[in-house]
PDB file of C-alpha atoms in Angstrom:
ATOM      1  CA  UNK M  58       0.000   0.000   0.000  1.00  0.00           C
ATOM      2  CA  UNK M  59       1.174   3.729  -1.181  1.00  0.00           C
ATOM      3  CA  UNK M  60       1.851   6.533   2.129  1.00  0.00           C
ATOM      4  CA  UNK M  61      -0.318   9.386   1.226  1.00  0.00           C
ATOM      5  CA  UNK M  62       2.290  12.218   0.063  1.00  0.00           C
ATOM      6  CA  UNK M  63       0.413  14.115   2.996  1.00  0.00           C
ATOM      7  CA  UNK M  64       1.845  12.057   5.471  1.00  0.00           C
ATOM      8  CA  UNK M  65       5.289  12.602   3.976  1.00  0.00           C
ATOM      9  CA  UNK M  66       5.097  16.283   4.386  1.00  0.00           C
ATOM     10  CA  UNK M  67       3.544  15.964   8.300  1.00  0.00           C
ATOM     11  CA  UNK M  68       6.837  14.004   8.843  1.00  0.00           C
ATOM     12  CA  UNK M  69       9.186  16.648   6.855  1.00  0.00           C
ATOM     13  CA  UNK M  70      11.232  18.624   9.655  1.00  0.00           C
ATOM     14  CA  UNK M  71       8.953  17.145  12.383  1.00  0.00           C
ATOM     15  CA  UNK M  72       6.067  19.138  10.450  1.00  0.00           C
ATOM     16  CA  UNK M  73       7.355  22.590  10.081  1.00  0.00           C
ATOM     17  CA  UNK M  74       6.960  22.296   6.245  1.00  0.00           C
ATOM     18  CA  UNK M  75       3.004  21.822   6.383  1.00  0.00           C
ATOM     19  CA  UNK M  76       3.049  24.470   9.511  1.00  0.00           C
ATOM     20  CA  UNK M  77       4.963  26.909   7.112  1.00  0.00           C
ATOM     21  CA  UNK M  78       2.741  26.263   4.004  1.00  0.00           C
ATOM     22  CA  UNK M  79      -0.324  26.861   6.682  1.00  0.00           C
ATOM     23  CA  UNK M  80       0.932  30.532   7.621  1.00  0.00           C
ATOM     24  CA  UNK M  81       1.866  31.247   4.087  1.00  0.00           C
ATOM     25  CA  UNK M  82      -2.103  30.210   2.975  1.00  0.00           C
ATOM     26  CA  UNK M  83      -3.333  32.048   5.372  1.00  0.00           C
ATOM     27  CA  UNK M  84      -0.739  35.293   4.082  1.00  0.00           C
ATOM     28  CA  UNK M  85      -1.439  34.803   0.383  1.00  0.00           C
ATOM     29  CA  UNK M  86      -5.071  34.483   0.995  1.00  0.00           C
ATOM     30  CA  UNK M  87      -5.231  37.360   2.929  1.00  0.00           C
ATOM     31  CA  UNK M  88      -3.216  39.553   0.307  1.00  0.00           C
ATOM     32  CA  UNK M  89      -5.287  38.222  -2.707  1.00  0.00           C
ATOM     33  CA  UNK M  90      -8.590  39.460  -1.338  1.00  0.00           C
ATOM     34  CA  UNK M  91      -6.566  42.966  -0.648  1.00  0.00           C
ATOM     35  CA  UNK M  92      -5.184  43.235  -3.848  1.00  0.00           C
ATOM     36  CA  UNK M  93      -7.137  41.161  -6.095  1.00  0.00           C
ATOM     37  CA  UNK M  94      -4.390  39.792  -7.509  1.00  0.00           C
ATOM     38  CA  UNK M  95      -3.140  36.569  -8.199  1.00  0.00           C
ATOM     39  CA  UNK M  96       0.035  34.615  -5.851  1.00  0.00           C
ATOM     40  CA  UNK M  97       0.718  31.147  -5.522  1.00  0.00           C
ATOM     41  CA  UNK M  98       2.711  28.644  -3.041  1.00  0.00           C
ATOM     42  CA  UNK M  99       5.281  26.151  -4.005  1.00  0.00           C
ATOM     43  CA  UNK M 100       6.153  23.248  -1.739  1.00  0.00           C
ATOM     44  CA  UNK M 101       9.130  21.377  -3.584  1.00  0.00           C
ATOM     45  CA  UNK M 102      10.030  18.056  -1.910  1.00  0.00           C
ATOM     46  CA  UNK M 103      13.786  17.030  -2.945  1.00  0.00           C
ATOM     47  CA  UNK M 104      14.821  13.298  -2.876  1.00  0.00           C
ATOM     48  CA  UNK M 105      18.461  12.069  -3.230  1.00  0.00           C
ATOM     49  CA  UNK M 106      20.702   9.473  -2.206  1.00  0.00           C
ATOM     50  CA  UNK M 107      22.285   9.927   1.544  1.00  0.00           C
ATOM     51  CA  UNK M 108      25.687   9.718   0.817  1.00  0.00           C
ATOM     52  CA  UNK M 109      26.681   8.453   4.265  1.00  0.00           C
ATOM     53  CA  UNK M 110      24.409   5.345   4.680  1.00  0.00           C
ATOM     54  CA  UNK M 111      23.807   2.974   1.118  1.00  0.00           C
ATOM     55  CA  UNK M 112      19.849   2.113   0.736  1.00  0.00           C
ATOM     56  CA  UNK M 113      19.039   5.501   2.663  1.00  0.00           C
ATOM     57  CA  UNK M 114      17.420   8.680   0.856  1.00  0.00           C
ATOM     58  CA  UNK M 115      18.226  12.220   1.844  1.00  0.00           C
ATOM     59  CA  UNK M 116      14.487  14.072   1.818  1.00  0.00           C
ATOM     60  CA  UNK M 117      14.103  18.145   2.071  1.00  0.00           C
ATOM     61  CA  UNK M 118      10.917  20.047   1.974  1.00  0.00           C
ATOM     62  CA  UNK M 119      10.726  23.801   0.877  1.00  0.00           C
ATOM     63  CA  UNK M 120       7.758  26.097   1.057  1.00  0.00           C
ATOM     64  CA  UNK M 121       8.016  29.253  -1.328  1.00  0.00           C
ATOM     65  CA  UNK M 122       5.138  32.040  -1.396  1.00  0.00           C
ATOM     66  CA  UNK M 123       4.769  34.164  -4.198  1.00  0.00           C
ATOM     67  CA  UNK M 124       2.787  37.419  -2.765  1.00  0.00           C
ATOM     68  CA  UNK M 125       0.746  39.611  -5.222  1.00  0.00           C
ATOM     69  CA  UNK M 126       2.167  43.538  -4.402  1.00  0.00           C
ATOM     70  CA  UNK M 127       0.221  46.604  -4.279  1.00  0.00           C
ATOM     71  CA  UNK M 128       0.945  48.397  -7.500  1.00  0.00           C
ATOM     72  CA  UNK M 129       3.241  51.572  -5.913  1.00  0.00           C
ATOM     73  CA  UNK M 130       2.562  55.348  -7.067  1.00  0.00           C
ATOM     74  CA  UNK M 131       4.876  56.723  -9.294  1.00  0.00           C
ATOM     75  CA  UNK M 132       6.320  60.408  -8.713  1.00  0.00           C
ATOM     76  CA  UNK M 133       6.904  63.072 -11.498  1.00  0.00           C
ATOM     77  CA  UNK M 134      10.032  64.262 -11.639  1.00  0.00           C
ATOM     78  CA  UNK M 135      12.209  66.060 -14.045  1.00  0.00           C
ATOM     79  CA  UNK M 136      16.179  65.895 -15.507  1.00  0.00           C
ATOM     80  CA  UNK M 137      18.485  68.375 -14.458  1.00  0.00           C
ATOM     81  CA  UNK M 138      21.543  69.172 -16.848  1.00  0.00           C
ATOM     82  CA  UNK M 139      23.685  67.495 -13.667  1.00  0.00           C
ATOM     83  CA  UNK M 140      20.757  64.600 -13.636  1.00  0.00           C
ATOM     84  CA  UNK M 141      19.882  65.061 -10.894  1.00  0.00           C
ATOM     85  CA  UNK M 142      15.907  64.720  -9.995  1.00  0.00           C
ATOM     86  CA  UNK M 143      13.767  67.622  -9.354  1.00  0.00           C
ATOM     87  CA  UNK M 144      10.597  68.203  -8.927  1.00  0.00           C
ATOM     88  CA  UNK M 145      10.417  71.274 -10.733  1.00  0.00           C
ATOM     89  CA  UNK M 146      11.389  71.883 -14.599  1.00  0.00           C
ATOM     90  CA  UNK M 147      14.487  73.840 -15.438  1.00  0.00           C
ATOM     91  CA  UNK M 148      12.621  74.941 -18.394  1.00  0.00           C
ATOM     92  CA  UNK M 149       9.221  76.201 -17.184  1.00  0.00           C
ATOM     93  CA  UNK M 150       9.269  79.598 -15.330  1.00  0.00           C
ATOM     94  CA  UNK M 151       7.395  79.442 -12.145  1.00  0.00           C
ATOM     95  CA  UNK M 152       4.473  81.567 -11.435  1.00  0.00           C
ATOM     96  CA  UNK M 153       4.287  84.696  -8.884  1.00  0.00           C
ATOM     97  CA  UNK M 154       2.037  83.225  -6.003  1.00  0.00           C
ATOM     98  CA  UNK M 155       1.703  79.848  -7.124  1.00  0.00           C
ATOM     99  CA  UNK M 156       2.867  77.115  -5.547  1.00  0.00           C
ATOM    100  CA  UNK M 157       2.504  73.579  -5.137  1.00  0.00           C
ATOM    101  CA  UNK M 158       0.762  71.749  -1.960  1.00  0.00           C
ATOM    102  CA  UNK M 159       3.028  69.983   0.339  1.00  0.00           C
ATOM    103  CA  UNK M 160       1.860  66.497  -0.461  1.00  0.00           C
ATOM    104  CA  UNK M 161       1.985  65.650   3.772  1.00  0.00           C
ATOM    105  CA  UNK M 162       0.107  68.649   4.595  1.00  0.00           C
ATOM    106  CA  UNK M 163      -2.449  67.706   1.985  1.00  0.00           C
ATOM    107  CA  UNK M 164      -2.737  64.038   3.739  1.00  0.00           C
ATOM    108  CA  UNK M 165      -3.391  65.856   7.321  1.00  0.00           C
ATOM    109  CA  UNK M 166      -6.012  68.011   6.145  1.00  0.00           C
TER     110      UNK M 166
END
């Protein structure tokens, strides 16, 4: 009769493998319903001779997460001739009395 591969990975690092995969469920479920985006887990069992002891198989379990992200802003910024980044352009003349709101005191109300 077969073991269940189940039972493989409960005995895999005295079941910190399916523990791990557990909390990373729980994680990428959590994110996908924030972001609505797509992530995945990957539990990748290796199997290879023991080297040590003849007739005896060396056995690893790893438990990889791949998290959606939150798309991040982008800024505008402009080229200076010494490239540097600025948030102003060296070509456009500012205006008398105009200026732009301070993005933090904007958040604060």
């Amino acid at each position: 009769m077969k073991k269940a591969f189940t039972q493989t990975l409960i005995e895999l690092r005295g079941g910190a493998v399916v523990e791990e995969a557990t909390n990373e469920l729980n994680t990428l479920v959590a994110m996908v319903r924030d972001t609505g985006k797509a992530g995945k887990i990957t539990i990748t069992v290796e199997v290879k001779p023991f080297a040590k002891v003849q007739d005896a198989l060396e056995v690893t379990g790893k438990v990889v997460a791949t998290l959606p992200r939150e798309k991040e802003t982008a800024e505008v910024f402009f080229p200076t001739v010494e490239n540097n980044l600025s948030r102003h352009s060296e070509r456009q003349t500012e205006l008398p009395g105009i200026s732009l709101a301070d993005s933090r005191s904007v958040a604060h109300g």
